[in-house]
């Protein structure tokens, strides 16, 4: 019997998603990386179908005032960004479809028939990123009629978004639950992959984390592990991932033998302590962060990186409660200044799976997060500290502040990699679903 990888080698593969860079959202970043790593695994061209929006919408969505006159200009930007995140030359064909930003949904909607952008002779295997979203207003051919096999990857907890919204959130949530299930059924999608059980159930669904972490972050983790190994018999000091090991001052000659023995034990520290990264809107974990830090007696400083619609309100509430939260504006894990932190605090439960938590674990940091389906994949890693109550959060925080993260094993790095995520995708995509009629054609 052929492996999923072997079965896919002679298939045309298309990935259709709902966002595109430089909008730094998960449905722009992860499908792009998926396409790159599928092209490497299968040694073939992967088609990536992404939205093109007007300059007015670009100004609304893209950071730092970035706009493009043509799709070709945007494609140059996308490929340059991708080359900075991977260490190989991907084989990707990028196709743009007409899209329009919806203020109501905070998302890009397709204009026209998405299936028309893939030639019929290449319509073998489709990965639909956010299948419910892609089918809300889809009025062309059914994806299942166009392609031999369709797989949907559910990224976003839209039910939580509408629940947190205007009055009547619970009613709107239940209405959207039924709409999502109906449009996915109507599209005839063969397999739904839920990144975690934080999202609703769908017919023919299976839960599997099929995203990975950029090798840029995995290399930071390897560097930390190597520094730990290199300094195992060195004096106590501090680790600066961006600059290396800095030894502590030598002990005085009058130190006792026990002190000298302790000084020679494997021991090192990160240069900085706690931080949080997240878009500055209340629903991205800021309410929980402020409440939890207030429980600590406002004694623990946390550097906060992010910007958004609620930035001023969040900062004001932190100041009102006299917390030691220092706000630095938008920054992400690719910034060298983030590499020196030891403890990533992420109390958000609105994500399906937090990419920032995966990146922090890959970089060898402690990650403190809530017991929640969105964090289930991370719970297997030794440096992931899970809490269920404010008191347990306090215990996790004290442990992280007084301890050193475990150096990452190669097995841990592999599980977090895009190579491993790609293998998981192929395995799950080609497996039959339980308790439902078999798909028309398994690849």
Tab-separated table of C-alpha atoms in Angstrom:
chain	number	residue	atom	x	y	z
A	1	UNK	CA	0.000	0.000	0.000
A	2	UNK	CA	1.335	3.426	-0.964
A	3	UNK	CA	2.096	5.980	1.724
A	4	UNK	CA	0.136	9.275	1.649
A	5	UNK	CA	3.274	10.980	0.348
A	6	UNK	CA	3.723	8.494	-2.497
A	7	UNK	CA	0.023	8.673	-3.377
A	8	UNK	CA	0.224	12.435	-3.771
A	9	UNK	CA	3.283	12.642	-6.001
A	10	UNK	CA	1.339	12.438	-9.271
A	11	UNK	CA	-1.495	14.741	-8.149
A	12	UNK	CA	-2.000	18.426	-8.851
A	13	UNK	CA	-2.306	20.235	-5.517
A	14	UNK	CA	-4.069	23.579	-5.006
A	15	UNK	CA	-4.332	25.583	-1.797
A	16	UNK	CA	-7.065	28.226	-1.589
A	17	UNK	CA	-7.051	30.702	1.292
A	18	UNK	CA	-8.805	33.826	2.536
A	19	UNK	CA	-5.919	36.262	3.145
A	20	UNK	CA	-2.564	37.286	1.738
A	21	UNK	CA	0.589	39.007	2.920
A	22	UNK	CA	1.468	41.592	4.016
A	23	UNK	CA	-1.682	41.177	6.121
A	24	UNK	CA	0.026	39.335	8.966
A	25	UNK	CA	-2.793	36.981	9.823
A	26	UNK	CA	-2.642	33.227	10.220
A	27	UNK	CA	-4.659	32.523	7.073
A	28	UNK	CA	-2.089	34.449	5.030
A	29	UNK	CA	1.071	33.118	6.671
A	30	UNK	CA	0.310	29.441	7.279
A	31	UNK	CA	-1.124	28.511	3.839
A	32	UNK	CA	1.927	30.140	2.231
A	33	UNK	CA	4.277	28.073	4.374
A	34	UNK	CA	2.136	24.977	3.773
A	35	UNK	CA	2.487	25.465	0.016
A	36	UNK	CA	6.258	25.832	0.341
A	37	UNK	CA	6.730	22.692	2.418
A	38	UNK	CA	4.326	20.644	0.298
A	39	UNK	CA	6.371	21.634	-2.767
A	40	UNK	CA	9.478	20.400	-0.996
A	41	UNK	CA	7.907	17.149	0.249
A	42	UNK	CA	6.277	16.279	-3.074
A	43	UNK	CA	9.022	17.779	-5.280
A	44	UNK	CA	6.465	19.503	-7.487
A	45	UNK	CA	4.673	22.789	-8.135
A	46	UNK	CA	1.941	23.730	-5.670
A	47	UNK	CA	-0.750	26.234	-6.685
A	48	UNK	CA	-1.556	28.864	-4.072
A	49	UNK	CA	-4.745	30.861	-4.692
A	50	UNK	CA	-4.962	34.063	-2.643
A	51	UNK	CA	-7.063	37.264	-2.625
A	52	UNK	CA	-6.235	40.537	-4.372
A	53	UNK	CA	-8.028	43.538	-2.869
A	54	UNK	CA	-8.355	47.194	-3.836
A	55	UNK	CA	-5.850	49.804	-2.691
A	56	UNK	CA	-8.452	51.147	-0.264
A	57	UNK	CA	-8.743	47.699	1.336
A	58	UNK	CA	-4.958	47.280	1.247
A	59	UNK	CA	-4.559	50.521	3.220
A	60	UNK	CA	-7.027	49.185	5.784
A	61	UNK	CA	-5.383	45.764	6.145
A	62	UNK	CA	-1.671	46.008	5.395
A	63	UNK	CA	0.781	47.366	8.002
A	64	UNK	CA	2.957	50.463	7.641
A	65	UNK	CA	0.889	51.875	4.799
A	66	UNK	CA	1.972	49.179	2.331
A	67	UNK	CA	0.036	49.113	-0.957
A	68	UNK	CA	0.596	47.546	-4.375
A	69	UNK	CA	-0.377	48.727	-7.831
A	70	UNK	CA	-0.548	45.219	-9.313
A	71	UNK	CA	-0.732	41.597	-8.167
A	72	UNK	CA	2.774	41.110	-9.582
A	73	UNK	CA	4.139	43.692	-7.141
A	74	UNK	CA	2.441	41.961	-4.228
A	75	UNK	CA	3.763	38.587	-5.355
A	76	UNK	CA	7.335	39.952	-5.276
A	77	UNK	CA	6.762	41.023	-1.661
A	78	UNK	CA	5.283	37.626	-0.728
A	79	UNK	CA	8.172	35.680	-2.233
A	80	UNK	CA	10.751	37.919	-0.559
A	81	UNK	CA	9.064	37.428	2.818
A	82	UNK	CA	8.932	33.669	2.287
A	83	UNK	CA	12.623	33.475	1.376
A	84	UNK	CA	13.455	35.059	4.737
A	85	UNK	CA	11.510	32.345	6.606
A	86	UNK	CA	12.651	29.118	4.918
A	87	UNK	CA	16.007	27.635	3.916
A	88	UNK	CA	15.119	26.182	0.484
A	89	UNK	CA	13.724	27.341	-2.855
A	90	UNK	CA	9.975	26.611	-2.964
A	91	UNK	CA	8.112	25.699	-6.131
A	92	UNK	CA	4.874	27.689	-5.844
A	93	UNK	CA	2.556	29.088	-8.488
A	94	UNK	CA	0.680	32.082	-7.027
A	95	UNK	CA	-2.717	33.002	-8.463
A	96	UNK	CA	-4.786	35.961	-7.248
A	97	UNK	CA	-8.572	36.012	-7.113
A	98	UNK	CA	-10.726	39.122	-6.776
A	99	UNK	CA	-11.612	39.823	-3.146
A	100	UNK	CA	-13.313	42.515	-1.086
A	101	UNK	CA	-12.853	43.273	2.598
A	102	UNK	CA	-15.997	42.974	4.737
A	103	UNK	CA	-16.136	45.219	7.804
A	104	UNK	CA	-18.971	43.079	9.168
A	105	UNK	CA	-16.883	39.885	9.225
A	106	UNK	CA	-13.441	41.476	9.495
A	107	UNK	CA	-12.444	39.207	6.607
A	108	UNK	CA	-11.894	39.145	2.844
A	109	UNK	CA	-14.719	37.698	0.757
A	110	UNK	CA	-14.234	36.292	-2.742
A	111	UNK	CA	-15.889	38.068	-5.665
A	112	UNK	CA	-16.884	35.501	-8.279
A	113	UNK	CA	-16.316	31.759	-8.667
A	114	UNK	CA	-13.151	30.625	-6.876
A	115	UNK	CA	-13.093	27.299	-8.722
A	116	UNK	CA	-12.565	29.115	-12.028
A	117	UNK	CA	-9.016	30.065	-11.056
A	118	UNK	CA	-7.795	26.450	-11.251
A	119	UNK	CA	-7.770	24.763	-14.676
A	120	UNK	CA	-10.001	21.682	-14.828
A	121	UNK	CA	-7.081	19.480	-15.860
A	122	UNK	CA	-5.275	20.466	-12.614
A	123	UNK	CA	-8.234	19.930	-10.287
A	124	UNK	CA	-7.004	16.876	-8.375
A	125	UNK	CA	-6.492	17.769	-4.711
A	126	UNK	CA	-7.580	20.987	-2.987
A	127	UNK	CA	-6.766	22.289	0.481
A	128	UNK	CA	-9.401	24.849	1.452
A	129	UNK	CA	-8.093	27.066	4.235
A	130	UNK	CA	-11.138	28.145	6.279
A	131	UNK	CA	-13.673	26.078	4.299
A	132	UNK	CA	-16.673	27.619	6.072
A	133	UNK	CA	-15.438	31.137	5.280
A	134	UNK	CA	-14.711	30.286	1.635
A	135	UNK	CA	-18.244	28.946	1.202
A	136	UNK	CA	-20.276	31.640	3.000
A	137	UNK	CA	-20.855	33.511	-0.262
A	138	UNK	CA	-19.509	31.006	-2.799
A	139	UNK	CA	-21.860	30.834	-5.770
A	140	UNK	CA	-19.810	28.945	-8.360
A	141	UNK	CA	-19.225	25.231	-8.856
A	142	UNK	CA	-19.108	23.077	-5.753
A	143	UNK	CA	-15.508	22.408	-4.781
A	144	UNK	CA	-16.338	18.696	-4.616
A	145	UNK	CA	-17.585	18.821	-8.215
A	146	UNK	CA	-14.445	20.604	-9.353
A	147	UNK	CA	-11.819	18.540	-7.476
A	148	UNK	CA	-11.301	14.813	-7.021
A	149	UNK	CA	-10.544	15.289	-3.319
A	150	UNK	CA	-11.095	18.278	-1.036
A	151	UNK	CA	-9.728	18.903	2.437
A	152	UNK	CA	-10.704	21.850	4.640
A	153	UNK	CA	-8.465	23.240	7.385
A	154	UNK	CA	-10.401	25.161	10.055
A	155	UNK	CA	-8.272	28.043	11.387
A	156	UNK	CA	-10.592	30.444	13.169
A	157	UNK	CA	-13.021	30.252	16.063
A	158	UNK	CA	-15.669	32.442	14.446
A	159	UNK	CA	-18.232	31.315	17.017
A	160	UNK	CA	-16.187	32.910	19.791
A	161	UNK	CA	-15.825	36.122	17.780
A	162	UNK	CA	-19.579	36.571	17.368
A	163	UNK	CA	-20.241	35.504	20.966
A	164	UNK	CA	-17.959	38.292	22.225
A	165	UNK	CA	-19.567	40.828	19.911
A	166	UNK	CA	-22.724	42.850	20.159
A	167	UNK	CA	-25.815	42.103	22.239
A	168	UNK	CA	-27.307	38.711	21.478
A	169	UNK	CA	-23.926	37.057	21.065
A	170	UNK	CA	-25.122	33.607	22.132
A	171	UNK	CA	-27.976	33.639	19.617
A	172	UNK	CA	-25.662	34.819	16.834
A	173	UNK	CA	-23.154	32.144	17.814
A	174	UNK	CA	-25.710	29.325	17.464
A	175	UNK	CA	-26.976	30.725	14.175
A	176	UNK	CA	-23.430	30.852	12.765
A	177	UNK	CA	-22.752	27.307	14.008
A	178	UNK	CA	-25.599	25.995	11.840
A	179	UNK	CA	-24.604	28.172	8.862
A	180	UNK	CA	-21.009	26.907	9.005
A	181	UNK	CA	-22.076	23.286	9.141
A	182	UNK	CA	-24.580	23.765	6.331
A	183	UNK	CA	-22.157	25.448	3.896
A	184	UNK	CA	-19.468	22.829	4.551
A	185	UNK	CA	-21.982	20.026	3.926
A	186	UNK	CA	-23.228	21.774	0.800
A	187	UNK	CA	-19.666	22.085	-0.520
A	188	UNK	CA	-19.246	18.293	-0.219
A	189	UNK	CA	-15.795	18.550	1.403
A	190	UNK	CA	-14.259	15.105	1.881
A	191	UNK	CA	-12.316	15.786	5.071
A	192	UNK	CA	-12.274	18.603	7.617
A	193	UNK	CA	-9.131	19.076	9.693
A	194	UNK	CA	-9.625	21.014	12.909
A	195	UNK	CA	-6.384	22.471	14.255
A	196	UNK	CA	-7.804	21.958	17.744
A	197	UNK	CA	-11.095	21.172	19.456
A	198	UNK	CA	-11.533	24.879	20.208
A	199	UNK	CA	-13.621	25.044	17.030
A	200	UNK	CA	-17.035	23.547	16.354
A	201	UNK	CA	-17.580	20.011	15.114
A	202	UNK	CA	-18.102	19.345	11.413
A	203	UNK	CA	-19.083	16.270	9.404
A	204	UNK	CA	-16.053	14.158	8.413
A	205	UNK	CA	-13.766	16.048	10.778
A	206	UNK	CA	-10.587	15.052	12.569
A	207	UNK	CA	-8.506	17.102	14.997
A	208	UNK	CA	-4.844	17.448	14.096
A	209	UNK	CA	-2.392	20.344	14.361
A	210	UNK	CA	-1.086	20.602	10.794
A	211	UNK	CA	0.872	23.838	11.175
A	212	UNK	CA	4.544	24.173	11.957
A	213	UNK	CA	7.096	26.725	13.036
A	214	UNK	CA	9.484	28.548	10.738
A	215	UNK	CA	13.061	27.196	10.833
A	216	UNK	CA	14.146	30.692	11.897
A	217	UNK	CA	12.595	30.033	15.327
A	218	UNK	CA	13.677	26.400	15.487
A	219	UNK	CA	17.268	27.535	14.989
A	220	UNK	CA	16.960	29.834	17.997
A	221	UNK	CA	15.851	26.813	20.036
A	222	UNK	CA	18.772	24.771	18.762
A	223	UNK	CA	21.132	27.598	19.636
A	224	UNK	CA	19.770	27.764	23.187
A	225	UNK	CA	20.123	23.982	23.571
A	226	UNK	CA	23.695	24.158	22.277
A	227	UNK	CA	24.542	27.016	24.634
A	228	UNK	CA	23.164	24.951	27.507
A	229	UNK	CA	25.367	22.034	26.457
A	230	UNK	CA	28.445	24.203	25.956
A	231	UNK	CA	28.073	25.872	29.337
A	232	UNK	CA	27.224	22.734	31.308
A	233	UNK	CA	30.532	22.930	33.152
A	234	UNK	CA	31.001	26.702	32.894
A	235	UNK	CA	30.351	29.302	35.626
A	236	UNK	CA	26.900	30.682	36.233
A	237	UNK	CA	25.958	33.314	33.664
A	238	UNK	CA	23.234	34.688	31.448
A	239	UNK	CA	22.170	33.545	27.999
A	240	UNK	CA	21.601	36.178	25.357
A	241	UNK	CA	20.290	34.208	22.349
A	242	UNK	CA	21.243	37.132	20.113
A	243	UNK	CA	24.792	37.438	21.455
A	244	UNK	CA	25.700	34.268	23.318
A	245	UNK	CA	26.677	33.244	26.849
A	246	UNK	CA	27.795	35.974	29.245
A	247	UNK	CA	29.486	34.555	32.384
A	248	UNK	CA	28.694	35.948	35.797
A	249	UNK	CA	31.381	37.650	37.871
A	250	UNK	CA	33.890	35.221	39.345
A	251	UNK	CA	33.404	34.309	42.970
A	252	UNK	CA	35.844	35.585	45.567
A	253	UNK	CA	38.806	33.417	46.559
A	254	UNK	CA	37.314	33.020	50.015
A	255	UNK	CA	34.212	31.185	48.712
A	256	UNK	CA	33.521	27.918	50.445
A	257	UNK	CA	34.007	24.620	48.655
A	258	UNK	CA	30.236	24.121	48.554
A	259	UNK	CA	29.757	27.494	46.873
A	260	UNK	CA	32.442	26.647	44.339
A	261	UNK	CA	30.742	23.308	43.661
A	262	UNK	CA	27.403	25.025	43.148
A	263	UNK	CA	29.036	27.529	40.813
A	264	UNK	CA	30.265	24.739	38.550
A	265	UNK	CA	26.849	23.114	38.155
A	266	UNK	CA	25.081	23.407	34.782
A	267	UNK	CA	23.318	26.744	35.201
A	268	UNK	CA	22.413	29.662	32.982
A	269	UNK	CA	19.748	32.301	32.682
A	270	UNK	CA	17.976	34.263	29.964
A	271	UNK	CA	18.669	37.978	30.008
A	272	UNK	CA	14.965	39.024	30.239
A	273	UNK	CA	11.951	37.606	32.024
A	274	UNK	CA	8.235	37.823	31.053
A	275	UNK	CA	6.484	39.063	27.923
A	276	UNK	CA	3.246	38.786	25.954
A	277	UNK	CA	2.624	39.183	22.200
A	278	UNK	CA	-0.866	39.704	20.810
A	279	UNK	CA	-3.018	42.016	18.744
A	280	UNK	CA	-4.261	44.709	21.145
A	281	UNK	CA	-7.946	43.793	21.271
A	282	UNK	CA	-9.616	42.591	24.451
A	283	UNK	CA	-10.574	39.238	22.944
A	284	UNK	CA	-6.934	38.260	22.344
A	285	UNK	CA	-6.190	37.512	26.006
A	286	UNK	CA	-5.704	41.000	27.430
A	287	UNK	CA	-8.642	40.777	29.842
A	288	UNK	CA	-7.251	37.518	31.211
A	289	UNK	CA	-3.696	38.880	31.337
A	290	UNK	CA	-4.696	41.941	33.356
A	291	UNK	CA	-6.824	39.895	35.778
A	292	UNK	CA	-4.109	37.285	36.308
A	293	UNK	CA	-1.344	39.805	36.829
A	294	UNK	CA	-3.527	41.723	39.297
A	295	UNK	CA	-3.801	38.467	41.284
A	296	UNK	CA	-0.003	38.495	41.610
A	297	UNK	CA	-0.143	41.719	43.589
A	298	UNK	CA	1.086	43.853	40.684
A	299	UNK	CA	4.652	42.843	41.517
A	300	UNK	CA	5.742	41.054	38.322
A	301	UNK	CA	6.772	43.154	35.300
A	302	UNK	CA	5.608	42.016	31.870
A	303	UNK	CA	6.642	43.540	28.531
A	304	UNK	CA	3.666	43.654	26.151
A	305	UNK	CA	4.010	43.750	22.358
A	306	UNK	CA	1.024	44.463	20.155
A	307	UNK	CA	-1.167	47.125	18.668
A	308	UNK	CA	-4.835	47.268	17.795
A	309	UNK	CA	-8.192	48.929	18.255
A	310	UNK	CA	-8.243	48.487	22.054
A	311	UNK	CA	-4.634	49.516	22.716
A	312	UNK	CA	-5.435	52.738	24.610
A	313	UNK	CA	-8.202	51.122	26.669
A	314	UNK	CA	-5.994	48.168	27.615
A	315	UNK	CA	-3.132	50.440	28.623
A	316	UNK	CA	-5.460	52.652	30.683
A	317	UNK	CA	-6.905	49.658	32.539
A	318	UNK	CA	-3.408	48.386	33.316
A	319	UNK	CA	-2.433	51.791	34.691
A	320	UNK	CA	-5.663	52.059	36.685
A	321	UNK	CA	-4.872	48.764	38.394
A	322	UNK	CA	-1.237	49.795	38.864
A	323	UNK	CA	0.178	46.795	37.054
A	324	UNK	CA	3.753	46.558	35.807
A	325	UNK	CA	2.773	46.028	32.191
A	326	UNK	CA	5.037	47.950	29.840
A	327	UNK	CA	3.583	48.491	26.352
A	328	UNK	CA	5.990	48.579	23.420
A	329	UNK	CA	3.735	48.542	20.361
A	330	UNK	CA	3.699	45.903	17.632
A	331	UNK	CA	6.574	43.421	17.461
A	332	UNK	CA	6.802	39.688	16.733
A	333	UNK	CA	9.122	36.782	17.428
A	334	UNK	CA	11.306	37.543	14.416
A	335	UNK	CA	12.532	40.654	16.236
A	336	UNK	CA	15.928	39.995	17.832
A	337	UNK	CA	14.895	41.865	20.985
A	338	UNK	CA	12.322	39.143	21.744
A	339	UNK	CA	14.859	36.318	21.673
A	340	UNK	CA	16.292	37.126	25.116
A	341	UNK	CA	13.025	36.596	27.026
A	342	UNK	CA	12.552	33.466	29.106
A	343	UNK	CA	8.791	33.347	29.863
A	344	UNK	CA	5.985	33.798	27.333
A	345	UNK	CA	2.641	34.360	29.069
A	346	UNK	CA	-0.328	33.639	26.797
A	347	UNK	CA	-3.665	33.469	28.648
A	348	UNK	CA	-5.748	33.828	25.463
A	349	UNK	CA	-8.432	31.204	24.833
A	350	UNK	CA	-9.894	32.766	21.684
A	351	UNK	CA	-7.302	31.241	19.331
A	352	UNK	CA	-7.764	27.865	17.676
A	353	UNK	CA	-4.042	27.297	18.163
A	354	UNK	CA	-1.728	30.181	19.068
A	355	UNK	CA	1.132	30.459	16.579
A	356	UNK	CA	2.974	32.670	19.068
A	357	UNK	CA	2.973	29.858	21.664
A	358	UNK	CA	4.392	27.417	19.113
A	359	UNK	CA	7.124	29.904	18.189
A	360	UNK	CA	8.011	30.571	21.830
A	361	UNK	CA	8.302	26.840	22.574
A	362	UNK	CA	10.466	26.385	19.477
A	363	UNK	CA	12.750	29.148	20.753
A	364	UNK	CA	13.340	27.284	24.009
A	365	UNK	CA	11.205	29.454	26.278
A	366	UNK	CA	8.722	28.639	29.001
A	367	UNK	CA	5.131	29.076	27.806
A	368	UNK	CA	2.440	29.637	30.439
A	369	UNK	CA	-1.051	29.024	29.070
A	370	UNK	CA	-4.512	27.953	30.173
A	371	UNK	CA	-5.837	24.406	30.124
A	372	UNK	CA	-7.910	24.702	26.965
A	373	UNK	CA	-8.410	22.747	23.729
A	374	UNK	CA	-6.378	25.368	21.844
A	375	UNK	CA	-3.319	24.450	23.927
A	376	UNK	CA	-3.696	20.660	23.827
A	377	UNK	CA	-0.897	20.164	21.278
A	378	UNK	CA	1.533	22.213	23.363
A	379	UNK	CA	0.883	20.317	26.599
A	380	UNK	CA	3.238	17.513	25.480
A	381	UNK	CA	6.303	19.776	25.686
A	382	UNK	CA	8.198	20.022	29.012
A	383	UNK	CA	8.460	23.814	28.852
A	384	UNK	CA	4.701	24.303	28.499
A	385	UNK	CA	3.223	25.138	31.913
A	386	UNK	CA	-0.569	24.683	32.081
A	387	UNK	CA	-2.879	26.271	34.641
A	388	UNK	CA	-6.597	26.030	35.386
A	389	UNK	CA	-6.989	28.599	38.206
A	390	UNK	CA	-5.336	31.910	39.166
A	391	UNK	CA	-3.539	30.090	41.973
A	392	UNK	CA	-2.112	27.546	39.517
A	393	UNK	CA	-1.098	30.408	37.230
A	394	UNK	CA	0.822	31.927	40.140
A	395	UNK	CA	2.562	28.589	40.753
A	396	UNK	CA	3.487	28.282	37.071
A	397	UNK	CA	4.817	31.831	37.005
A	398	UNK	CA	6.903	31.343	40.157
A	399	UNK	CA	8.319	28.114	38.747
A	400	UNK	CA	9.205	29.757	35.433
A	401	UNK	CA	10.838	32.771	37.096
A	402	UNK	CA	12.953	30.605	39.399
A	403	UNK	CA	13.879	27.878	36.880
A	404	UNK	CA	15.563	27.427	33.528
A	405	UNK	CA	13.683	25.962	30.555
A	406	UNK	CA	14.636	22.459	29.498
A	407	UNK	CA	16.876	22.473	26.403
A	408	UNK	CA	14.823	21.308	23.432
A	409	UNK	CA	15.367	17.756	22.238
A	410	UNK	CA	15.561	17.056	18.517
A	411	UNK	CA	12.300	15.125	18.865
A	412	UNK	CA	10.585	18.278	20.195
A	413	UNK	CA	11.999	20.401	17.388
A	414	UNK	CA	10.816	17.859	14.816
A	415	UNK	CA	7.246	17.877	16.159
A	416	UNK	CA	7.160	21.664	15.886
A	417	UNK	CA	8.587	21.746	12.357
A	418	UNK	CA	6.699	22.326	9.136
A	419	UNK	CA	8.203	19.113	7.739
A	420	UNK	CA	6.414	17.096	10.429
A	421	UNK	CA	3.235	19.161	10.066
A	422	UNK	CA	3.206	18.429	6.329
A	423	UNK	CA	3.423	14.696	6.970
A	424	UNK	CA	0.546	14.945	9.446
A	425	UNK	CA	-1.541	16.811	6.862
A	426	UNK	CA	-0.963	14.170	4.186
A	427	UNK	CA	-1.727	11.343	6.603
A	428	UNK	CA	-4.973	12.846	7.914
A	429	UNK	CA	-6.119	14.110	4.508
A	430	UNK	CA	-5.878	10.653	2.966
A	431	UNK	CA	-7.489	8.722	5.846
A	432	UNK	CA	-11.207	7.849	5.682
A	433	UNK	CA	-13.504	9.564	8.165
A	434	UNK	CA	-15.324	7.588	10.849
A	435	UNK	CA	-19.078	6.948	10.707
A	436	UNK	CA	-19.639	8.612	7.346
A	437	UNK	CA	-19.814	7.285	3.805
A	438	UNK	CA	-16.352	7.126	2.185
A	439	UNK	CA	-15.283	10.041	-0.016
A	440	UNK	CA	-15.607	9.709	-3.764
A	441	UNK	CA	-11.896	9.234	-4.261
A	442	UNK	CA	-9.115	8.922	-1.703
A	443	UNK	CA	-5.672	10.106	-2.745
